[in-house]
């Protein structure tokens, strides 16, 4: 018998890439590949790349440099493939800059990987960055029970891809293309299979997830809220999340879903980017500060324990001190539980890159430091307020000490529990006793909050 061939996949960037990496691994499992965590022993390395900011895109070239050296030193014939958004945006450039690359494959062509690898094996260097007519999801196999188990009880399901919003700073509409929603039946089938394999929490993902408008089994267009209502009826599903949303697409039915669906976690990632109306307009965000703030008020009315996270960009072209103050002010007003913040990075081909009022690097650095200080304080205040609260956590993995397990709170905080009376893949009601910078600690509560949801369908642990 042949030794199985080994596959090492490294994901950069967003959750969509994590999901896609799993789908690629599932496709290649059929071809006899098993996953390894060690690139040195891999027969095939896939870098699943991110193009959102220059820094993210440059990472792929330094990683390729490392791989080239490693291949040379070991005299190995490891194949190297570059996937994801850098592949889509600069496929030819990758081939030119990095002779070590055998295959470049864009996000819409992952189902073609086996053929592309066969061509590469025959000595060709292949680039496939088409947007093919066929639906890749029809050709990407589902994960095996063992693969799902190794990925844990919280899983992602892609429901839509691409974006039609064209924020002036963003490459996504170009790398991921126009917005396309998957048909509802296919999403439900994928979810049912994951639940049957022991998954308890599903995060619906898409670049603009709340713009979802998939074809329903009744032939009508279903919204994200309608899809989630249906998912919430599925046996075994304890928790639902969705990301990433655009403020413009937070429909009334989606807000109502936060009130009506107990499985829908009270945590929403809603990027705002800036607190200045002038900058939001220049970004083509299609919403102002007031719309964002009034949305949050409505969401909190619907679900009083709702917490928010967001994304921010500092130093967008033309951003003045006054604009930046507006952003700080918005952060103070909302009180985010968590947030990501970035310096504006000029991306080739986007309208903002052409702007002549680019902000100086030192100014961006200062503003980012100030914003992050405020966001960290906001997060620390939210975490501190969790002390003494009782909520369910989903146990996901072992902790550092023997007997410890780590679970996720409704707000995605890591919660460490000693000797829990439950296993991985189960919900446990805990009361938070300690709050650290990176995780919380909890003890099992006397009375479970949602006993009906805590019974797993299938054990996650072998
Ligand atoms: N520069 C900096 N940050 C960016 N983002 C998207 N494009 C850029 C860019 N050109 C950020 C936004 C987005 C997140 C995923 O990345 O905040 O919400
Ligand atoms: Fe990019 Fe804007 Fe679309 Fe988000 S909504 S993916 S920031 S263009």
Short mmCIF file of C-alpha atoms and ligand atoms in Angstrom, two decimals:
data_model
loop_
_atom_site.label_atom_id
_atom_site.label_comp_id
_atom_site.label_asym_id
_atom_site.label_seq_id
_atom_site.Cartn_x
_atom_site.Cartn_y
_atom_site.Cartn_z
CA UNK A 1 0.00 0.00 0.00
CA UNK A 2 1.06 3.56 -0.74
CA UNK A 3 1.82 5.93 2.10
CA UNK A 4 -0.95 8.54 2.06
CA UNK A 5 0.15 11.82 0.56
CA UNK A 6 0.28 14.68 3.03
CA UNK A 7 -1.39 18.05 2.71
CA UNK A 8 -0.57 21.22 4.62
CA UNK A 9 -3.03 24.09 4.26
CA UNK A 10 -2.34 27.49 5.74
CA UNK A 11 -5.20 30.00 5.91
CA UNK A 12 -4.73 33.72 6.06
CA UNK A 13 -7.44 36.33 6.55
CA UNK A 14 -11.13 35.83 7.13
CA UNK A 15 -13.40 32.96 8.14
CA UNK A 16 -14.39 32.41 4.53
CA UNK A 17 -10.81 31.28 3.92
CA UNK A 18 -10.95 28.89 6.88
CA UNK A 19 -14.14 27.40 5.43
CA UNK A 20 -12.63 27.19 1.93
CA UNK A 21 -9.49 25.55 3.31
CA UNK A 22 -11.65 22.84 4.86
CA UNK A 23 -13.48 22.33 1.55
CA UNK A 24 -10.15 22.01 -0.29
CA UNK A 25 -8.93 19.49 2.28
CA UNK A 26 -12.20 17.54 1.88
CA UNK A 27 -11.75 17.51 -1.92
CA UNK A 28 -8.18 16.31 -1.65
CA UNK A 29 -9.05 13.70 0.99
CA UNK A 30 -10.84 11.92 -1.87
CA UNK A 31 -7.57 11.95 -3.80
CA UNK A 32 -5.83 10.23 -0.89
CA UNK A 33 -4.37 13.24 0.91
CA UNK A 34 -4.30 13.41 4.71
CA UNK A 35 -3.74 16.70 6.52
CA UNK A 36 -0.54 17.44 8.41
CA UNK A 37 0.35 20.38 10.66
CA UNK A 38 3.98 20.28 9.50
CA UNK A 39 4.79 21.89 6.12
CA UNK A 40 8.18 20.12 6.06
CA UNK A 41 6.58 16.69 5.65
CA UNK A 42 3.89 17.80 3.19
CA UNK A 43 3.68 16.57 -0.41
CA UNK A 44 1.39 19.50 -1.16
CA UNK A 45 1.31 22.91 0.50
CA UNK A 46 -1.65 25.23 -0.11
CA UNK A 47 -1.45 28.85 0.97
CA UNK A 48 -4.98 30.24 1.16
CA UNK A 49 -4.27 33.93 0.95
CA UNK A 50 -5.85 37.29 1.81
CA UNK A 51 -5.65 40.46 -0.26
CA UNK A 52 -7.59 42.85 1.96
CA UNK A 53 -4.59 44.95 3.05
CA UNK A 54 -1.11 45.24 1.61
CA UNK A 55 0.45 43.63 4.68
CA UNK A 56 -1.80 40.59 4.34
CA UNK A 57 -0.97 40.24 0.65
CA UNK A 58 2.79 40.55 1.21
CA UNK A 59 2.71 37.70 3.73
CA UNK A 60 2.24 35.24 0.91
CA UNK A 61 5.53 36.23 -0.73
CA UNK A 62 7.52 35.87 2.49
CA UNK A 63 5.85 32.52 3.13
CA UNK A 64 6.77 31.42 -0.42
CA UNK A 65 10.37 32.51 0.19
CA UNK A 66 10.48 30.31 3.30
CA UNK A 67 9.00 27.36 1.42
CA UNK A 68 11.51 27.74 -1.42
CA UNK A 69 14.40 27.60 1.07
CA UNK A 70 12.90 24.64 2.87
CA UNK A 71 12.40 22.76 -0.42
CA UNK A 72 15.97 23.49 -1.52
CA UNK A 73 17.51 22.40 1.76
CA UNK A 74 15.51 19.18 1.91
CA UNK A 75 15.81 18.52 -1.84
CA UNK A 76 12.09 17.76 -1.77
CA UNK A 77 9.57 17.89 -4.60
CA UNK A 78 6.72 19.30 -2.52
CA UNK A 79 4.09 20.92 -4.73
CA UNK A 80 3.04 24.44 -3.87
CA UNK A 81 -0.35 25.94 -4.61
CA UNK A 82 -1.52 29.49 -3.92
CA UNK A 83 -5.26 29.90 -3.41
CA UNK A 84 -7.53 32.67 -2.14
CA UNK A 85 -7.79 36.35 -2.92
CA UNK A 86 -4.12 37.08 -3.72
CA UNK A 87 -4.30 34.22 -6.23
CA UNK A 88 -7.41 35.78 -7.73
CA UNK A 89 -6.01 39.32 -7.84
CA UNK A 90 -2.43 38.71 -8.90
CA UNK A 91 -2.13 35.18 -10.27
CA UNK A 92 0.29 36.05 -13.07
CA UNK A 93 2.36 38.21 -10.73
CA UNK A 94 2.72 35.30 -8.29
CA UNK A 95 3.96 33.04 -11.09
CA UNK A 96 6.45 35.74 -12.13
CA UNK A 97 7.72 36.53 -8.64
CA UNK A 98 7.78 33.00 -7.21
CA UNK A 99 9.17 30.21 -9.39
CA UNK A 100 8.43 27.77 -6.57
CA UNK A 101 4.67 27.97 -7.21
CA UNK A 102 3.14 25.14 -9.24
CA UNK A 103 -0.56 26.05 -9.12
CA UNK A 104 -2.50 29.29 -8.69
CA UNK A 105 -6.18 28.75 -8.01
CA UNK A 106 -8.86 31.38 -7.42
CA UNK A 107 -11.71 30.96 -4.90
CA UNK A 108 -14.30 29.96 -7.52
CA UNK A 109 -12.21 27.09 -8.90
CA UNK A 110 -11.40 24.97 -5.84
CA UNK A 111 -13.43 22.06 -7.16
CA UNK A 112 -10.96 21.87 -10.05
CA UNK A 113 -7.96 21.32 -7.75
CA UNK A 114 -7.49 17.62 -8.56
CA UNK A 115 -7.26 18.35 -12.32
CA UNK A 116 -5.00 21.35 -11.77
CA UNK A 117 -2.66 19.29 -9.61
CA UNK A 118 -2.55 16.57 -12.26
CA UNK A 119 -1.55 19.17 -14.86
CA UNK A 120 1.12 20.51 -12.53
CA UNK A 121 2.39 16.99 -11.93
CA UNK A 122 2.84 16.69 -15.70
CA UNK A 123 5.19 19.66 -15.53
CA UNK A 124 2.91 22.61 -16.30
CA UNK A 125 2.59 25.70 -14.13
CA UNK A 126 -1.17 26.32 -13.97
CA UNK A 127 -3.23 29.40 -13.21
CA UNK A 128 -7.02 29.11 -12.83
CA UNK A 129 -8.70 32.34 -11.77
CA UNK A 130 -11.88 31.96 -13.77
CA UNK A 131 -15.38 32.60 -12.48
CA UNK A 132 -16.75 29.35 -13.96
CA UNK A 133 -20.40 28.90 -14.85
CA UNK A 134 -20.80 25.79 -12.72
CA UNK A 135 -21.38 26.09 -8.98
CA UNK A 136 -18.26 24.92 -7.18
CA UNK A 137 -20.38 23.87 -4.18
CA UNK A 138 -22.00 21.19 -6.34
CA UNK A 139 -18.58 19.65 -6.81
CA UNK A 140 -16.93 20.17 -3.43
CA UNK A 141 -17.46 17.05 -1.31
CA UNK A 142 -18.80 17.22 2.24
CA UNK A 143 -16.42 16.56 5.13
CA UNK A 144 -16.15 13.07 6.59
CA UNK A 145 -17.26 12.46 10.16
CA UNK A 146 -13.59 12.29 11.23
CA UNK A 147 -12.79 15.62 9.56
CA UNK A 148 -15.76 17.32 11.22
CA UNK A 149 -14.80 15.86 14.59
CA UNK A 150 -11.25 17.15 14.27
CA UNK A 151 -12.61 20.64 13.50
CA UNK A 152 -14.77 20.75 16.64
CA UNK A 153 -18.42 21.42 17.51
CA UNK A 154 -18.59 24.95 16.05
CA UNK A 155 -18.65 24.99 12.25
CA UNK A 156 -18.96 27.50 9.43
CA UNK A 157 -21.37 27.22 6.52
CA UNK A 158 -21.01 29.57 3.56
CA UNK A 159 -24.39 30.98 2.51
CA UNK A 160 -23.33 33.72 0.14
CA UNK A 161 -20.15 34.96 -1.49
CA UNK A 162 -19.06 38.21 -3.04
CA UNK A 163 -20.17 41.77 -2.52
CA UNK A 164 -21.93 44.44 -4.57
CA UNK A 165 -21.35 47.29 -2.14
CA UNK A 166 -18.10 48.66 -3.59
CA UNK A 167 -16.79 50.50 -0.56
CA UNK A 168 -14.09 52.65 -2.12
CA UNK A 169 -11.25 51.12 -0.07
CA UNK A 170 -12.13 47.46 -0.56
CA UNK A 171 -10.88 44.76 -2.94
CA UNK A 172 -13.56 42.20 -2.11
CA UNK A 173 -15.99 43.05 -4.94
CA UNK A 174 -13.08 42.45 -7.33
CA UNK A 175 -11.51 39.35 -5.77
CA UNK A 176 -14.70 37.58 -4.71
CA UNK A 177 -16.89 38.99 -7.43
CA UNK A 178 -20.58 39.86 -7.44
CA UNK A 179 -22.86 38.78 -4.67
CA UNK A 180 -24.21 35.25 -5.10
CA UNK A 181 -26.43 33.41 -2.59
CA UNK A 182 -26.55 29.63 -2.32
CA UNK A 183 -29.92 27.88 -2.65
CA UNK A 184 -31.61 27.26 0.72
CA UNK A 185 -31.94 23.49 0.27
CA UNK A 186 -28.21 23.08 -0.21
CA UNK A 187 -27.48 25.09 2.92
CA UNK A 188 -30.00 23.05 4.94
CA UNK A 189 -28.50 19.79 3.66
CA UNK A 190 -25.01 20.90 4.63
CA UNK A 191 -26.23 21.97 8.08
CA UNK A 192 -28.11 18.69 8.62
CA UNK A 193 -25.02 16.71 7.83
CA UNK A 194 -22.85 18.74 10.20
CA UNK A 195 -25.42 18.38 12.99
CA UNK A 196 -25.56 14.65 12.41
CA UNK A 197 -21.77 14.60 12.77
CA UNK A 198 -21.96 16.28 16.20
CA UNK A 199 -21.71 19.97 15.35
CA UNK A 200 -23.73 22.15 17.78
CA UNK A 201 -23.05 25.67 16.61
CA UNK A 202 -23.24 26.97 13.05
CA UNK A 203 -21.95 30.31 11.89
CA UNK A 204 -23.41 31.32 8.55
CA UNK A 205 -20.72 33.15 6.65
CA UNK A 206 -20.51 35.41 3.65
CA UNK A 207 -18.72 38.62 2.70
CA UNK A 208 -22.04 40.39 2.95
CA UNK A 209 -24.00 37.71 4.78
CA UNK A 210 -27.11 39.71 5.62
CA UNK A 211 -27.61 40.55 1.93
CA UNK A 212 -28.41 36.83 1.57
CA UNK A 213 -31.25 36.23 -0.87
CA UNK A 214 -31.16 32.54 -1.75
CA UNK A 215 -33.76 30.60 -3.64
CA UNK A 216 -36.03 28.79 -1.20
CA UNK A 217 -37.58 25.33 -1.66
CA UNK A 218 -40.83 27.16 -2.52
CA UNK A 219 -39.14 28.90 -5.46
CA UNK A 220 -39.29 32.25 -3.64
CA UNK A 221 -36.37 34.35 -2.49
CA UNK A 222 -35.54 33.76 1.18
CA UNK A 223 -33.89 36.34 3.42
CA UNK A 224 -31.24 35.49 5.99
CA UNK A 225 -33.85 35.77 8.75
CA UNK A 226 -36.11 33.26 7.01
CA UNK A 227 -33.19 30.88 6.51
CA UNK A 228 -32.26 31.13 10.18
CA UNK A 229 -35.83 30.48 11.31
CA UNK A 230 -35.73 27.25 9.36
CA UNK A 231 -32.30 26.31 10.70
CA UNK A 232 -33.44 26.97 14.27
CA UNK A 233 -36.03 24.20 13.84
CA UNK A 234 -33.31 21.63 13.14
CA UNK A 235 -32.68 19.06 15.83
CA UNK A 236 -29.31 19.36 17.52
CA UNK A 237 -28.61 22.97 16.59
CA UNK A 238 -27.90 24.74 19.86
CA UNK A 239 -26.40 27.96 18.52
CA UNK A 240 -26.52 30.11 15.44
CA UNK A 241 -24.39 33.05 14.38
CA UNK A 242 -23.81 34.95 11.14
CA UNK A 243 -21.02 37.13 9.88
CA UNK A 244 -20.11 39.57 8.29
CA UNK A 245 -23.01 42.00 8.02
CA UNK A 246 -23.48 45.37 6.41
CA UNK A 247 -25.55 48.00 8.28
CA UNK A 248 -27.58 48.70 5.14
CA UNK A 249 -28.85 45.12 5.03
CA UNK A 250 -30.04 44.80 8.64
CA UNK A 251 -33.69 44.27 7.70
CA UNK A 252 -36.59 44.40 10.15
CA UNK A 253 -37.01 40.62 9.94
CA UNK A 254 -33.35 40.11 10.87
CA UNK A 255 -33.71 42.40 13.88
CA UNK A 256 -36.85 40.47 14.87
CA UNK A 257 -34.94 37.18 14.54
CA UNK A 258 -32.67 38.37 17.34
CA UNK A 259 -35.76 38.70 19.53
CA UNK A 260 -37.45 35.47 18.44
CA UNK A 261 -34.76 32.83 17.95
CA UNK A 262 -33.24 31.55 21.19
CA UNK A 263 -30.46 29.81 19.24
CA UNK A 264 -29.31 33.06 17.67
CA UNK A 265 -26.44 34.30 19.84
CA UNK A 266 -26.75 37.83 21.24
CA UNK A 267 -23.58 38.94 19.53
CA UNK A 268 -23.30 40.83 16.28
CA UNK A 269 -20.29 41.82 14.22
CA UNK A 270 -21.35 44.96 12.41
CA UNK A 271 -18.51 46.89 10.76
CA UNK A 272 -18.93 50.66 10.85
CA UNK A 273 -15.44 51.67 9.61
CA UNK A 274 -15.72 55.31 10.72
CA UNK A 275 -17.83 57.58 12.92
CA UNK A 276 -17.65 60.54 10.52
CA UNK A 277 -20.44 61.09 8.02
CA UNK A 278 -18.03 62.83 5.66
CA UNK A 279 -15.68 59.83 5.62
CA UNK A 280 -18.53 57.30 5.47
CA UNK A 281 -19.76 59.08 2.34
CA UNK A 282 -16.26 59.10 0.81
CA UNK A 283 -16.03 55.39 1.61
CA UNK A 284 -19.33 54.82 -0.25
CA UNK A 285 -20.61 52.99 2.81
CA UNK A 286 -24.24 53.80 1.95
CA UNK A 287 -24.99 54.56 5.61
CA UNK A 288 -24.28 57.43 7.95
CA UNK A 289 -23.49 57.60 11.64
CA UNK A 290 -27.15 58.06 12.62
CA UNK A 291 -28.36 55.04 10.70
CA UNK A 292 -25.74 52.93 12.45
CA UNK A 293 -26.60 54.26 15.90
CA UNK A 294 -30.34 53.90 15.39
CA UNK A 295 -29.83 50.32 14.20
CA UNK A 296 -27.97 49.51 17.36
CA UNK A 297 -30.75 50.96 19.42
CA UNK A 298 -33.30 48.81 17.58
CA UNK A 299 -31.12 45.72 17.96
CA UNK A 300 -30.75 46.33 21.69
CA UNK A 301 -34.49 46.78 22.04
CA UNK A 302 -35.00 43.44 20.31
CA UNK A 303 -32.33 41.69 22.35
CA UNK A 304 -31.28 43.59 25.49
CA UNK A 305 -28.26 41.34 26.19
CA UNK A 306 -26.87 41.97 22.69
CA UNK A 307 -23.17 42.85 22.46
CA UNK A 308 -21.46 44.30 19.43
CA UNK A 309 -18.20 44.06 17.64
CA UNK A 310 -17.06 46.09 14.66
CA UNK A 311 -14.30 46.97 12.20
CA UNK A 312 -12.64 50.37 11.92
CA UNK A 313 -10.30 51.97 9.44
CA UNK A 314 -8.17 54.95 10.45
CA UNK A 315 -6.42 57.26 8.03
CA UNK A 316 -8.80 56.87 5.10
CA UNK A 317 -7.79 59.50 2.48
CA UNK A 318 -8.93 62.95 3.58
CA UNK A 319 -9.60 61.93 7.21
CA UNK A 320 -9.05 64.97 9.45
CA UNK A 321 -8.53 65.13 13.22
CA UNK A 322 -12.16 66.12 13.49
CA UNK A 323 -13.31 63.06 11.52
CA UNK A 324 -11.18 60.86 13.71
CA UNK A 325 -12.69 62.45 16.84
CA UNK A 326 -16.10 61.47 15.48
CA UNK A 327 -14.93 57.87 15.33
CA UNK A 328 -13.67 57.96 18.93
CA UNK A 329 -16.92 59.51 19.95
CA UNK A 330 -18.95 56.76 18.28
CA UNK A 331 -16.87 54.12 20.05
CA UNK A 332 -17.59 55.80 23.40
CA UNK A 333 -21.26 55.98 22.60
CA UNK A 334 -21.72 52.35 21.54
CA UNK A 335 -19.37 50.54 23.94
CA UNK A 336 -18.19 47.66 21.76
CA UNK A 337 -17.46 44.27 23.35
CA UNK A 338 -14.69 43.72 20.84
CA UNK A 339 -13.38 45.23 17.61
CA UNK A 340 -10.83 45.05 14.84
CA UNK A 341 -9.09 48.21 13.70
CA UNK A 342 -6.74 48.84 10.84
CA UNK A 343 -4.72 51.57 9.20
CA UNK A 344 -6.11 52.36 5.79
CA UNK A 345 -4.11 50.41 3.20
CA UNK A 346 -4.20 51.63 -0.38
CA UNK A 347 -5.29 48.77 -2.67
CA UNK A 348 -4.51 48.85 -6.38
CA UNK A 349 -7.63 49.17 -8.52
CA UNK A 350 -9.88 50.60 -5.79
CA UNK A 351 -11.18 54.20 -6.11
CA UNK A 352 -9.71 55.39 -2.78
CA UNK A 353 -6.21 54.46 -3.94
CA UNK A 354 -6.48 57.26 -6.55
CA UNK A 355 -7.33 59.87 -3.92
CA UNK A 356 -4.65 62.58 -3.60
CA UNK A 357 -5.29 63.35 0.08
CA UNK A 358 -3.58 60.23 1.44
CA UNK A 359 -2.93 60.47 5.19
CA UNK A 360 0.70 60.37 6.41
CA UNK A 361 1.87 57.08 7.90
CA UNK A 362 2.81 58.67 11.28
CA UNK A 363 -0.68 60.12 11.59
CA UNK A 364 -2.24 56.73 10.86
CA UNK A 365 0.03 55.12 13.46
CA UNK A 366 -0.95 57.67 16.12
CA UNK A 367 -4.65 57.42 15.37
CA UNK A 368 -4.60 53.64 15.37
CA UNK A 369 -2.85 53.57 18.77
CA UNK A 370 -5.38 55.97 20.24
CA UNK A 371 -8.36 54.10 18.81
CA UNK A 372 -7.03 50.74 19.94
CA UNK A 373 -6.50 52.04 23.47
CA UNK A 374 -10.12 53.10 23.60
CA UNK A 375 -11.38 49.84 22.05
CA UNK A 376 -9.32 47.77 24.47
CA UNK A 377 -10.76 49.71 27.42
CA UNK A 378 -14.24 49.13 26.01
CA UNK A 379 -13.58 45.40 25.69
CA UNK A 380 -12.08 45.23 29.18
CA UNK A 381 -15.17 46.96 30.59
CA UNK A 382 -17.46 44.50 28.82
CA UNK A 383 -15.44 41.50 30.04
CA UNK A 384 -15.34 42.86 33.60
CA UNK A 385 -19.13 43.24 33.56
CA UNK A 386 -19.38 39.51 32.78
CA UNK A 387 -18.07 38.60 36.24
CA UNK A 388 -20.97 37.11 38.17
CA UNK A 389 -23.05 36.56 35.02
CA UNK A 390 -24.41 33.13 34.24
CA UNK A 391 -24.57 31.89 30.67
CA UNK A 392 -24.13 28.80 28.55
CA UNK A 393 -20.78 27.99 27.04
CA UNK A 394 -20.16 25.48 24.28
CA UNK A 395 -17.25 23.26 25.31
CA UNK A 396 -14.80 23.13 22.40
CA UNK A 397 -11.38 21.88 23.45
CA UNK A 398 -9.12 20.82 26.33
CA UNK A 399 -7.47 23.55 28.41
CA UNK A 400 -3.81 23.75 29.42
CA UNK A 401 -4.20 22.04 32.79
CA UNK A 402 -5.42 18.46 33.15
CA UNK A 403 -9.17 18.30 33.70
CA UNK A 404 -9.76 21.73 32.16
CA UNK A 405 -11.97 22.39 29.18
CA UNK A 406 -12.37 25.62 27.24
CA UNK A 407 -15.71 26.75 25.92
CA UNK A 408 -17.06 29.78 24.12
CA UNK A 409 -19.47 32.21 25.69
CA UNK A 410 -22.36 33.67 23.68
CA UNK A 411 -19.98 36.60 23.05
CA UNK A 412 -17.18 34.36 21.71
CA UNK A 413 -15.06 34.85 24.82
CA UNK A 414 -12.97 31.81 25.81
CA UNK A 415 -14.11 30.46 29.17
CA UNK A 416 -11.94 28.02 31.13
CA UNK A 417 -13.70 25.53 33.43
CA UNK A 418 -12.05 23.03 35.79
CA UNK A 419 -13.45 19.51 35.82
CA UNK A 420 -16.70 20.35 34.05
CA UNK A 421 -19.56 17.84 34.38
CA UNK A 422 -19.84 17.77 30.57
CA UNK A 423 -17.66 17.02 27.56
CA UNK A 424 -16.54 18.62 24.31
CA UNK A 425 -19.54 19.37 22.11
CA UNK A 426 -21.89 19.99 25.03
CA UNK A 427 -23.36 23.16 26.41
CA UNK A 428 -22.66 23.93 30.03
CA UNK A 429 -24.19 26.68 32.11
CA UNK A 430 -21.47 28.50 34.02
CA UNK A 431 -21.15 31.50 36.29
CA UNK A 432 -18.16 33.69 35.51
CA UNK A 433 -15.79 33.95 38.47
CA UNK A 434 -12.64 35.51 36.99
CA UNK A 435 -11.82 37.81 34.12
CA UNK A 436 -8.37 37.74 32.51
CA UNK A 437 -7.02 39.63 29.49
CA UNK A 438 -7.47 36.69 27.10
CA UNK A 439 -10.06 34.48 28.73
CA UNK A 440 -12.63 34.21 31.47
CA UNK A 441 -12.95 31.49 34.10
CA UNK A 442 -16.24 29.98 35.17
CA UNK A 443 -17.77 27.40 37.48
CA UNK A 444 -20.74 25.19 36.63
CA UNK A 445 -24.00 26.82 37.69
CA UNK A 446 -26.53 24.94 39.83
CA UNK A 447 -29.33 25.15 37.29
CA UNK A 448 -28.77 24.78 33.57
CA UNK A 449 -30.23 27.61 31.50
CA UNK A 450 -31.34 25.67 28.47
CA UNK A 451 -31.38 21.95 29.26
CA UNK A 452 -33.19 21.09 26.04
CA UNK A 453 -30.34 22.49 24.00
CA UNK A 454 -27.53 20.88 25.94
CA UNK A 455 -28.06 17.30 24.83
CA UNK A 456 -25.68 16.55 21.95
CA UNK A 457 -26.95 14.49 19.04
CA UNK A 458 -23.68 12.70 18.59
CA UNK A 459 -20.67 12.73 20.88
CA UNK A 460 -17.78 14.77 19.52
CA UNK A 461 -15.17 12.86 21.42
CA UNK A 462 -14.20 9.56 19.86
N1 LIG B 1 -7.40 49.11 4.33
C1 LIG B 1 -7.60 48.85 5.64
N2 LIG B 1 -8.57 48.06 6.10
C2 LIG B 1 -9.40 47.50 5.20
N3 LIG B 1 -10.45 46.70 5.34
C3 LIG B 1 -10.94 46.41 4.12
N4 LIG B 1 -10.23 47.02 3.18
C4 LIG B 1 -9.26 47.72 3.82
C5 LIG B 1 -8.21 48.56 3.39
N5 LIG B 1 -8.01 48.85 2.11
C6 LIG B 1 -10.96 46.29 6.66
C7 LIG B 1 -12.40 46.75 6.87
C8 LIG B 1 -13.18 45.48 6.72
C9 LIG B 1 -12.20 44.46 7.25
C10 LIG B 1 -12.47 43.05 6.87
O1 LIG B 1 -10.97 44.88 6.74
O2 LIG B 1 -12.50 47.25 8.19
O3 LIG B 1 -14.40 45.50 7.43
FE1 LIG B 2 -15.67 45.31 1.18
FE2 LIG B 2 -17.59 47.10 1.70
FE3 LIG B 2 -18.22 44.75 0.53
FE4 LIG B 2 -17.47 44.81 3.12
S1 LIG B 2 -19.31 45.78 2.25
S2 LIG B 2 -16.75 43.37 1.52
S3 LIG B 2 -15.94 46.44 3.13
S4 LIG B 2 -16.96 46.38 -0.34
#
